[in-house]
Amino acid sequence: MSLLILVVDDEPDVELLFRQQFRRDLRAGRFAMEFAQSAPAALQSMSAAGDASLILILSDINMPGMSGLELLPKAKAARPDVPIIMITAYGDAETKRRALEGGAEALLTKPIDFGLLRTEIETRVVKAA
Amino acid sequence: MKADVDHISGGALSGKTGIPGRAASASGTSIVRSRLFIKYVALFVTVVVVALLANGAFEIWFSYQEHKSSLIKIQHEQAQAAADKIEEFITQIESQVGWTTQLPWTDGTLDQRRFDALRLLRQVPAITELAQIDATGHEQLKVSRLTMDVVGSGVDYSSKPEFTQAVAHKVYFGPVYFRRESEPYMTLSLAGTRRDTGVSIAQVNLKLIWDVVSGIKVGEHGRAYVVDSDGRLIAHPDISLVLRNTDMSRLAQVTSARAASATEQVQESDDIGGHRVLTAYAPVNPLGWFVFVETPIEEAYAPLYTSIQRTGFVLLGALALAFIAGMFLAGRMVVPIQALRAGAARLGSGDLSQRISIKTGDEVEALANQFNDMAGRLEESYADLEKKVDDRTRELTQSLEDLRTAQDRLVQTEKLASLGQLTAGIAHEIKNPLNFVNNFSGVSIELIDELSDVLGTVTADDKTRADITEIADTLRGNLDKIVQHGKRADSIVKNMLLHSREGSGEHRSVDINAVVEESLNLAYHGARAERQGFNITLERSFDPAAGEVDLFPQEITRVLLNLISNGFYAATKRKAQAGNDGFEPTLAAATKNLGDRVEIRIRDNGTGIPPEVKAKMFNPFFTTKPAGEGTGLGLSISHDIIVKQHAGSIAVDTEPGSFTEFKIVLPRTAASIAKSGGQA
């Protein structure tokens, strides 16, 4: 049973960046990463996850159409067991409060500190294994 | 009169009175003046004339009555005197003739009788002829001055009135007749006391009556005349009237006299010639005659007319005097009223500084004084009102100016606020590409390392290996530069976000020295970025024991940034003013531990703050900077942040042209104190 991390961001380059950053883990097959460029696409991916075990969702907030904060309750409703970490350029207290209230596990600000993110992912992977 | 009334001309307001207004009031005044003036004069003249006329009329009437009655009296007396004379004359003759009838015809001789008769003629010149009749009525003797004596003629008189009337009535007066067409005569017969004495008939010359009548002089044209009982004229100065045997009985006065109604004496009537006369009469008793004395009316009343004329002159004089006096008095009355009216008109036209000066000492003066009081009070309240209006206008102008300034500031602030939002938005959007730049370059460094590792396993000549290693090192160095500058850009973006209003953040315990240091750096770099060639000496003296304070870091940073920026501005300004004379702009930041409080000082050696600015510097929108360079909100917001949000204090010490020092004191638990009720 493979572990899956879903990354939601409207920027296509995010996939490239993540795949490079986590290339060793991905090559080692410790977990897989899936990328959605919008909130609806993310919801679709969640339902179509199949037998892969979704262990974490990383989501941007500022997206055209449905924003990350709007996606949050829907994702929670679909998969209440999956933790969601929000990644945003807006690290102000108000955004942080709304994200946490909406059910997010944590809020990371851009530019992304991959050291921190790696720790978070590692925790989930170990727990799931 | 003019000296009594003059007008004290006021200074301040007199200029405001329009000339047309004055002209109008002047013309209105003259109209009213003539009316009142004429009324007074007419009244006065009327009163005087009525009084004088009444007096004159009474006087004339009474003097007329008196004059008339006295004239009548005099005339009556004269008539009476004449009548008395005539009566005496007749009585005397009667008595003389009486002597010739004493003897009876039988007793005396004819000669004796003749002798007596002759003696009588000698003694009484008025008797011209005497005839003696015996008891039977026959003439026995006739003695005359004109003819020969006749004795025993025996002419029969027995049926003639001379005889019969005398016998019956003892005495008989015959009618007047004329001899030689000029002399009046009358027959007088007298009977003796005894039956046989017979009758004596005397022809009496009445010339004496004429003399009496002619002797009466009344005035110039007055005259007397005598009429007999039948109303025929007997004596009159104009003999022709008598000779014509004029009948006077138709004249009113004669009729009245003959009717003997003494009570209703006719005093004024026409004479025989038809002229109006004043008349009086007296009866001659035994004869039934009347003596009339008459004066022409014109002559009788001449003095009266003179008197009336005199009175008329007096009246005219009095009229003229009354007119003059009336003018004078009316003037005295009208002029003060006029002055009062003119004064009131001036007051009415708004010339409130005018005072009416009337010194008549009567009600008019009192009225003028009341007007003056009224004007005074009006002037006072007017001035008060004007002052109030001025004050209000000034206040309103000030308010308007303040509002305009505030509006300008608000517009400016709004612009800056939207600029801030824009900045925040841009900063966030820049963060996304920065994310890629930083992270891709980070990954790229890792990949270079991996590439080097891979290359280590590959067989190659030394030269190629050296080339590859050199290129990889250069690439790693470039990527390091990209990471470094990316982080720098990230830091700038962070500062931008910090400076914008986005997110006031939360309160937490922070190292106060670190906050001050960060603010100093931010302000310095900000100022350098803003102005090319900006330089200033920064002095730091941080108390190591300052420690941590619970506060809102972003807000305190805002305050410090504001104060430091102001310090930079002032010091730079002073340098610009001083020129190149070695002035070195300096800004000093200091912290100090005060136990449960912390003190922060920001001091610059700039231009200082003038006292009038110092008083207002914490007011919202107050600024000394040119438009566009400051919102005027800086110190006001700083004050609110320090005092209201953190329950601290902010004070300023300054000396114009020397230095400015802001001192902030914060409680250690500043934010929590403020949250738990310190938000005054």
Short mmCIF file of N, CA, C and O in Angstrom, two decimals, chain B residues 355-442:
data_model
loop_
_atom_site.label_atom_id
_atom_site.label_comp_id
_atom_site.label_asym_id
_atom_site.label_seq_id
_atom_site.Cartn_x
_atom_site.Cartn_y
_atom_site.Cartn_z
N ARG B 355 -26.73 111.60 18.76
CA ARG B 355 -27.50 111.90 19.97
C ARG B 355 -28.27 113.19 19.70
O ARG B 355 -27.75 114.12 19.07
N ILE B 356 -29.49 113.25 20.20
CA ILE B 356 -30.30 114.44 20.01
C ILE B 356 -30.09 115.34 21.22
O ILE B 356 -30.27 114.90 22.35
N SER B 357 -29.69 116.60 20.96
CA SER B 357 -29.45 117.51 22.08
C SER B 357 -30.52 118.61 22.05
O SER B 357 -30.51 119.48 21.19
N ILE B 358 -31.46 118.52 22.98
CA ILE B 358 -32.50 119.56 23.09
C ILE B 358 -32.54 120.03 24.53
O ILE B 358 -32.65 119.21 25.44
N LYS B 359 -32.38 121.35 24.73
CA LYS B 359 -32.34 121.87 26.09
C LYS B 359 -33.52 122.79 26.32
O LYS B 359 -33.37 123.98 26.56
N THR B 360 -34.71 122.27 26.17
CA THR B 360 -35.90 123.10 26.39
C THR B 360 -36.42 122.91 27.81
O THR B 360 -37.26 123.68 28.26
N GLY B 361 -35.95 121.87 28.47
CA GLY B 361 -36.36 121.64 29.87
C GLY B 361 -37.79 121.17 30.01
O GLY B 361 -38.36 121.23 31.09
N ASP B 362 -38.39 120.73 28.92
CA ASP B 362 -39.77 120.27 29.02
C ASP B 362 -39.89 118.82 28.53
O ASP B 362 -38.91 118.10 28.47
N GLU B 363 -41.13 118.46 28.18
CA GLU B 363 -41.38 117.07 27.77
C GLU B 363 -40.59 116.71 26.52
O GLU B 363 -40.21 115.55 26.34
N VAL B 364 -40.38 117.70 25.67
CA VAL B 364 -39.65 117.41 24.43
C VAL B 364 -38.22 116.98 24.76
O VAL B 364 -37.70 116.02 24.18
N GLU B 365 -37.64 117.68 25.73
CA GLU B 365 -36.27 117.29 26.13
C GLU B 365 -36.28 115.88 26.72
O GLU B 365 -35.42 115.07 26.44
N ALA B 366 -37.31 115.62 27.56
CA ALA B 366 -37.42 114.28 28.15
C ALA B 366 -37.53 113.23 27.07
O ALA B 366 -36.88 112.18 27.12
N LEU B 367 -38.34 113.53 26.06
CA LEU B 367 -38.53 112.60 24.95
C LEU B 367 -37.20 112.38 24.22
O LEU B 367 -36.84 111.24 23.88
N ALA B 368 -36.49 113.49 24.00
CA ALA B 368 -35.19 113.40 23.31
C ALA B 368 -34.25 112.51 24.12
O ALA B 368 -33.55 111.67 23.56
N ASN B 369 -34.27 112.69 25.44
CA ASN B 369 -33.40 111.89 26.29
C ASN B 369 -33.77 110.41 26.20
O ASN B 369 -32.90 109.54 26.17
N GLN B 370 -35.08 110.16 26.15
CA GLN B 370 -35.51 108.76 26.01
C GLN B 370 -35.02 108.18 24.70
O GLN B 370 -34.56 107.04 24.65
N PHE B 371 -35.11 109.00 23.66
CA PHE B 371 -34.60 108.56 22.35
C PHE B 371 -33.12 108.22 22.45
O PHE B 371 -32.66 107.21 21.93
N ASN B 372 -32.39 109.09 23.14
CA ASN B 372 -30.95 108.89 23.27
C ASN B 372 -30.65 107.60 24.00
O ASN B 372 -29.78 106.83 23.60
N ASP B 373 -31.41 107.37 25.10
CA ASP B 373 -31.22 106.13 25.86
C ASP B 373 -31.44 104.93 24.96
O ASP B 373 -30.66 103.98 24.93
N MET B 374 -32.55 105.03 24.21
CA MET B 374 -32.92 103.93 23.32
C MET B 374 -31.81 103.69 22.31
O MET B 374 -31.40 102.55 22.08
N ALA B 375 -31.32 104.81 21.73
CA ALA B 375 -30.25 104.70 20.72
C ALA B 375 -29.02 104.05 21.34
O ALA B 375 -28.39 103.20 20.72
N GLY B 376 -28.72 104.47 22.57
CA GLY B 376 -27.55 103.91 23.27
C GLY B 376 -27.66 102.41 23.41
O GLY B 376 -26.74 101.67 23.11
N ARG B 377 -28.85 102.01 23.88
CA ARG B 377 -29.05 100.57 24.09
C ARG B 377 -29.00 99.81 22.77
O ARG B 377 -28.41 98.74 22.67
N LEU B 378 -29.59 100.42 21.76
CA LEU B 378 -29.57 99.79 20.43
C LEU B 378 -28.14 99.64 19.94
O LEU B 378 -27.75 98.59 19.43
N GLU B 379 -27.39 100.73 20.11
CA GLU B 379 -26.01 100.74 19.63
C GLU B 379 -25.22 99.64 20.32
O GLU B 379 -24.47 98.89 19.69
N GLU B 380 -25.47 99.56 21.65
CA GLU B 380 -24.77 98.56 22.45
C GLU B 380 -25.05 97.15 21.94
O GLU B 380 -24.14 96.38 21.63
N SER B 381 -26.36 96.88 21.81
CA SER B 381 -26.72 95.53 21.41
C SER B 381 -26.28 95.27 19.98
O SER B 381 -25.91 94.15 19.63
N TYR B 382 -26.28 96.35 19.18
CA TYR B 382 -25.84 96.20 17.79
C TYR B 382 -24.37 95.83 17.75
O TYR B 382 -23.97 94.90 17.05
N ALA B 383 -23.60 96.58 18.55
CA ALA B 383 -22.16 96.31 18.59
C ALA B 383 -21.92 94.89 19.09
O ALA B 383 -21.09 94.15 18.54
N ASP B 384 -22.69 94.53 20.13
CA ASP B 384 -22.58 93.19 20.69
C ASP B 384 -22.86 92.15 19.62
O ASP B 384 -22.12 91.18 19.45
N LEU B 385 -23.93 92.42 18.88
CA LEU B 385 -24.36 91.51 17.83
C LEU B 385 -23.27 91.40 16.77
O LEU B 385 -22.92 90.30 16.33
N GLU B 386 -22.73 92.56 16.38
CA GLU B 386 -21.70 92.55 15.35
C GLU B 386 -20.49 91.76 15.82
O GLU B 386 -19.91 90.99 15.06
N LYS B 387 -20.16 91.97 17.11
CA LYS B 387 -19.01 91.26 17.67
C LYS B 387 -19.27 89.76 17.62
O LYS B 387 -18.40 88.98 17.22
N LYS B 388 -20.51 89.40 18.01
CA LYS B 388 -20.85 87.98 18.00
C LYS B 388 -20.75 87.42 16.59
O LYS B 388 -20.21 86.33 16.38
N VAL B 389 -21.31 88.20 15.65
CA VAL B 389 -21.28 87.74 14.26
C VAL B 389 -19.83 87.56 13.81
O VAL B 389 -19.48 86.56 13.18
N ASP B 390 -18.99 88.57 14.19
CA ASP B 390 -17.58 88.49 13.81
C ASP B 390 -16.94 87.23 14.39
O ASP B 390 -16.25 86.49 13.69
N ASP B 391 -17.24 87.02 15.70
CA ASP B 391 -16.66 85.85 16.36
C ASP B 391 -17.08 84.58 15.65
O ASP B 391 -16.26 83.72 15.32
N ARG B 392 -18.40 84.50 15.41
CA ARG B 392 -18.92 83.29 14.78
C ARG B 392 -18.30 83.10 13.39
O ARG B 392 -17.92 81.99 13.01
N THR B 393 -18.21 84.23 12.68
CA THR B 393 -17.64 84.15 11.34
C THR B 393 -16.21 83.64 11.41
O THR B 393 -15.80 82.78 10.62
N ARG B 394 -15.46 84.20 12.38
CA ARG B 394 -14.09 83.77 12.53
C ARG B 394 -14.02 82.28 12.86
O ARG B 394 -13.27 81.52 12.25
N GLU B 395 -14.90 81.89 13.81
CA GLU B 395 -14.93 80.47 14.19
C GLU B 395 -15.27 79.60 12.99
O GLU B 395 -14.63 78.57 12.76
N LEU B 396 -16.27 80.06 12.24
CA LEU B 396 -16.71 79.27 11.09
C LEU B 396 -15.60 79.18 10.06
O LEU B 396 -15.35 78.11 9.49
N THR B 397 -14.95 80.34 9.84
CA THR B 397 -13.84 80.35 8.87
C THR B 397 -12.78 79.37 9.31
O THR B 397 -12.26 78.59 8.51
N GLN B 398 -12.48 79.42 10.63
CA GLN B 398 -11.46 78.53 11.18
C GLN B 398 -11.88 77.07 10.98
O GLN B 398 -11.10 76.24 10.52
N SER B 399 -13.17 76.82 11.31
CA SER B 399 -13.67 75.45 11.19
C SER B 399 -13.57 75.00 9.74
O SER B 399 -13.16 73.87 9.45
N LEU B 400 -13.96 75.91 8.83
CA LEU B 400 -13.93 75.57 7.42
C LEU B 400 -12.50 75.24 7.00
O LEU B 400 -12.25 74.25 6.29
N GLU B 401 -11.58 76.07 7.49
CA GLU B 401 -10.18 75.85 7.13
C GLU B 401 -9.71 74.50 7.67
O GLU B 401 -9.08 73.72 6.96
N ASP B 402 -10.09 74.26 8.95
CA ASP B 402 -9.71 72.99 9.56
C ASP B 402 -10.27 71.83 8.76
O ASP B 402 -9.59 70.83 8.49
N LEU B 403 -11.56 72.00 8.39
CA LEU B 403 -12.22 70.93 7.65
C LEU B 403 -11.52 70.69 6.32
O LEU B 403 -11.31 69.55 5.91
N ARG B 404 -11.17 71.81 5.66
CA ARG B 404 -10.49 71.68 4.36
C ARG B 404 -9.17 70.93 4.54
O ARG B 404 -8.87 70.01 3.77
N THR B 405 -8.44 71.37 5.59
CA THR B 405 -7.15 70.72 5.86
C THR B 405 -7.38 69.24 6.12
O THR B 405 -6.69 68.37 5.54
N ALA B 406 -8.39 68.97 6.96
CA ALA B 406 -8.67 67.59 7.32
C ALA B 406 -9.04 66.79 6.07
O ALA B 406 -8.61 65.65 5.90
N GLN B 407 -9.85 67.47 5.20
CA GLN B 407 -10.26 66.79 3.99
C GLN B 407 -9.05 66.45 3.13
O GLN B 407 -8.91 65.31 2.66
N ASP B 408 -8.16 67.46 2.99
CA ASP B 408 -6.94 67.23 2.21
C ASP B 408 -6.16 66.06 2.79
O ASP B 408 -5.70 65.18 2.06
N ARG B 409 -6.04 66.08 4.15
CA ARG B 409 -5.29 65.03 4.81
C ARG B 409 -5.93 63.67 4.58
O ARG B 409 -5.26 62.68 4.35
N LEU B 410 -7.30 63.68 4.67
CA LEU B 410 -8.00 62.42 4.51
C LEU B 410 -7.78 61.86 3.12
O LEU B 410 -7.54 60.66 2.96
N VAL B 411 -7.85 62.77 2.14
CA VAL B 411 -7.64 62.34 0.76
C VAL B 411 -6.24 61.75 0.65
O VAL B 411 -6.04 60.66 0.10
N GLN B 412 -5.29 62.47 1.26
CA GLN B 412 -3.90 62.03 1.23
C GLN B 412 -3.77 60.66 1.90
O GLN B 412 -3.14 59.75 1.38
N THR B 413 -4.43 60.56 3.07
CA THR B 413 -4.35 59.31 3.82
C THR B 413 -4.98 58.17 3.04
O THR B 413 -4.45 57.06 3.00
N GLU B 414 -6.12 58.50 2.42
CA GLU B 414 -6.81 57.50 1.63
C GLU B 414 -5.90 57.00 0.51
O GLU B 414 -5.78 55.81 0.25
N LYS B 415 -5.24 57.97 -0.12
CA LYS B 415 -4.31 57.62 -1.20
C LYS B 415 -3.23 56.69 -0.65
O LYS B 415 -2.93 55.66 -1.26
N LEU B 416 -2.67 57.12 0.51
CA LEU B 416 -1.59 56.33 1.09
C LEU B 416 -2.10 54.96 1.50
O LEU B 416 -1.39 53.96 1.35
N ALA B 417 -3.35 54.93 2.01
CA ALA B 417 -3.90 53.65 2.46
C ALA B 417 -4.04 52.71 1.27
O ALA B 417 -3.65 51.52 1.35
N SER B 418 -4.58 53.25 0.17
CA SER B 418 -4.73 52.38 -0.99
C SER B 418 -3.35 51.99 -1.54
O SER B 418 -3.17 50.87 -2.01
N LEU B 419 -2.41 52.94 -1.44
CA LEU B 419 -1.04 52.64 -1.85
C LEU B 419 -0.48 51.50 -0.99
O LEU B 419 0.17 50.58 -1.49
N GLY B 420 -0.81 51.59 0.31
CA GLY B 420 -0.35 50.55 1.25
C GLY B 420 -0.93 49.21 0.88
O GLY B 420 -0.23 48.19 0.83
N GLN B 421 -2.25 49.20 0.55
CA GLN B 421 -2.91 47.95 0.17
C GLN B 421 -2.27 47.39 -1.08
O GLN B 421 -1.99 46.19 -1.18
N LEU B 422 -2.03 48.33 -2.02
CA LEU B 422 -1.41 47.94 -3.28
C LEU B 422 -0.03 47.31 -3.01
O LEU B 422 0.31 46.24 -3.52
N THR B 423 0.69 48.02 -2.15
CA THR B 423 2.03 47.54 -1.80
C THR B 423 1.96 46.14 -1.21
O THR B 423 2.72 45.26 -1.58
N ALA B 424 0.98 45.97 -0.30
CA ALA B 424 0.83 44.67 0.35
C ALA B 424 0.52 43.60 -0.69
O ALA B 424 1.11 42.51 -0.68
N GLY B 425 -0.40 43.96 -1.59
CA GLY B 425 -0.78 43.00 -2.64
C GLY B 425 0.42 42.63 -3.50
O GLY B 425 0.68 41.44 -3.75
N ILE B 426 1.14 43.66 -3.91
CA ILE B 426 2.31 43.42 -4.76
C ILE B 426 3.33 42.55 -4.03
O ILE B 426 3.87 41.58 -4.57
N ALA B 427 3.53 42.91 -2.73
CA ALA B 427 4.50 42.16 -1.93
C ALA B 427 4.15 40.67 -1.90
O ALA B 427 5.01 39.80 -2.05
N HIS B 428 2.85 40.40 -1.71
CA HIS B 428 2.44 39.00 -1.67
C HIS B 428 2.64 38.30 -2.99
O HIS B 428 3.08 37.15 -3.04
N GLU B 429 2.32 39.02 -4.04
CA GLU B 429 2.45 38.40 -5.35
C GLU B 429 3.92 38.15 -5.70
O GLU B 429 4.25 37.21 -6.39
N ILE B 430 4.78 39.10 -5.16
CA ILE B 430 6.22 38.90 -5.39
C ILE B 430 6.72 37.67 -4.63
O ILE B 430 7.65 36.98 -5.07
N LYS B 431 6.04 37.39 -3.52
CA LYS B 431 6.48 36.24 -2.72
C LYS B 431 6.41 34.91 -3.49
O LYS B 431 7.25 34.02 -3.31
N ASN B 432 5.41 34.76 -4.35
CA ASN B 432 5.28 33.51 -5.12
C ASN B 432 6.47 33.26 -6.04
O ASN B 432 7.09 32.20 -5.93
N PRO B 433 6.80 34.23 -6.95
CA PRO B 433 8.00 33.99 -7.77
C PRO B 433 9.27 33.83 -6.93
O PRO B 433 10.13 33.00 -7.26
N LEU B 434 9.31 34.62 -5.82
CA LEU B 434 10.50 34.50 -4.95
C LEU B 434 10.62 33.07 -4.40
O LEU B 434 11.71 32.54 -4.25
N ASN B 435 9.45 32.52 -4.11
CA ASN B 435 9.41 31.14 -3.62
C ASN B 435 10.12 30.20 -4.59
O ASN B 435 10.97 29.38 -4.19
N PHE B 436 9.77 30.38 -5.89
CA PHE B 436 10.40 29.52 -6.90
C PHE B 436 11.88 29.81 -7.02
O PHE B 436 12.70 28.89 -7.07
N VAL B 437 12.22 31.13 -7.06
CA VAL B 437 13.62 31.51 -7.22
C VAL B 437 14.47 30.87 -6.11
O VAL B 437 15.45 30.18 -6.38
N ASN B 438 14.04 31.09 -4.88
CA ASN B 438 14.83 30.61 -3.75
C ASN B 438 14.91 29.08 -3.72
O ASN B 438 15.98 28.48 -3.58
N ASN B 439 13.70 28.47 -3.84
CA ASN B 439 13.69 27.03 -3.68
C ASN B 439 14.31 26.28 -4.85
O ASN B 439 15.01 25.28 -4.65
N PHE B 440 14.07 26.79 -6.09
CA PHE B 440 14.71 26.13 -7.23
C PHE B 440 16.23 26.26 -7.15
O PHE B 440 16.96 25.30 -7.43
N SER B 441 16.73 27.46 -6.73
CA SER B 441 18.18 27.60 -6.64
C SER B 441 18.73 26.70 -5.52
O SER B 441 19.81 26.11 -5.67
N GLY B 442 17.95 26.56 -4.42
CA GLY B 442 18.37 25.67 -3.33
C GLY B 442 18.49 24.23 -3.86
O GLY B 442 19.50 23.54 -3.65
#
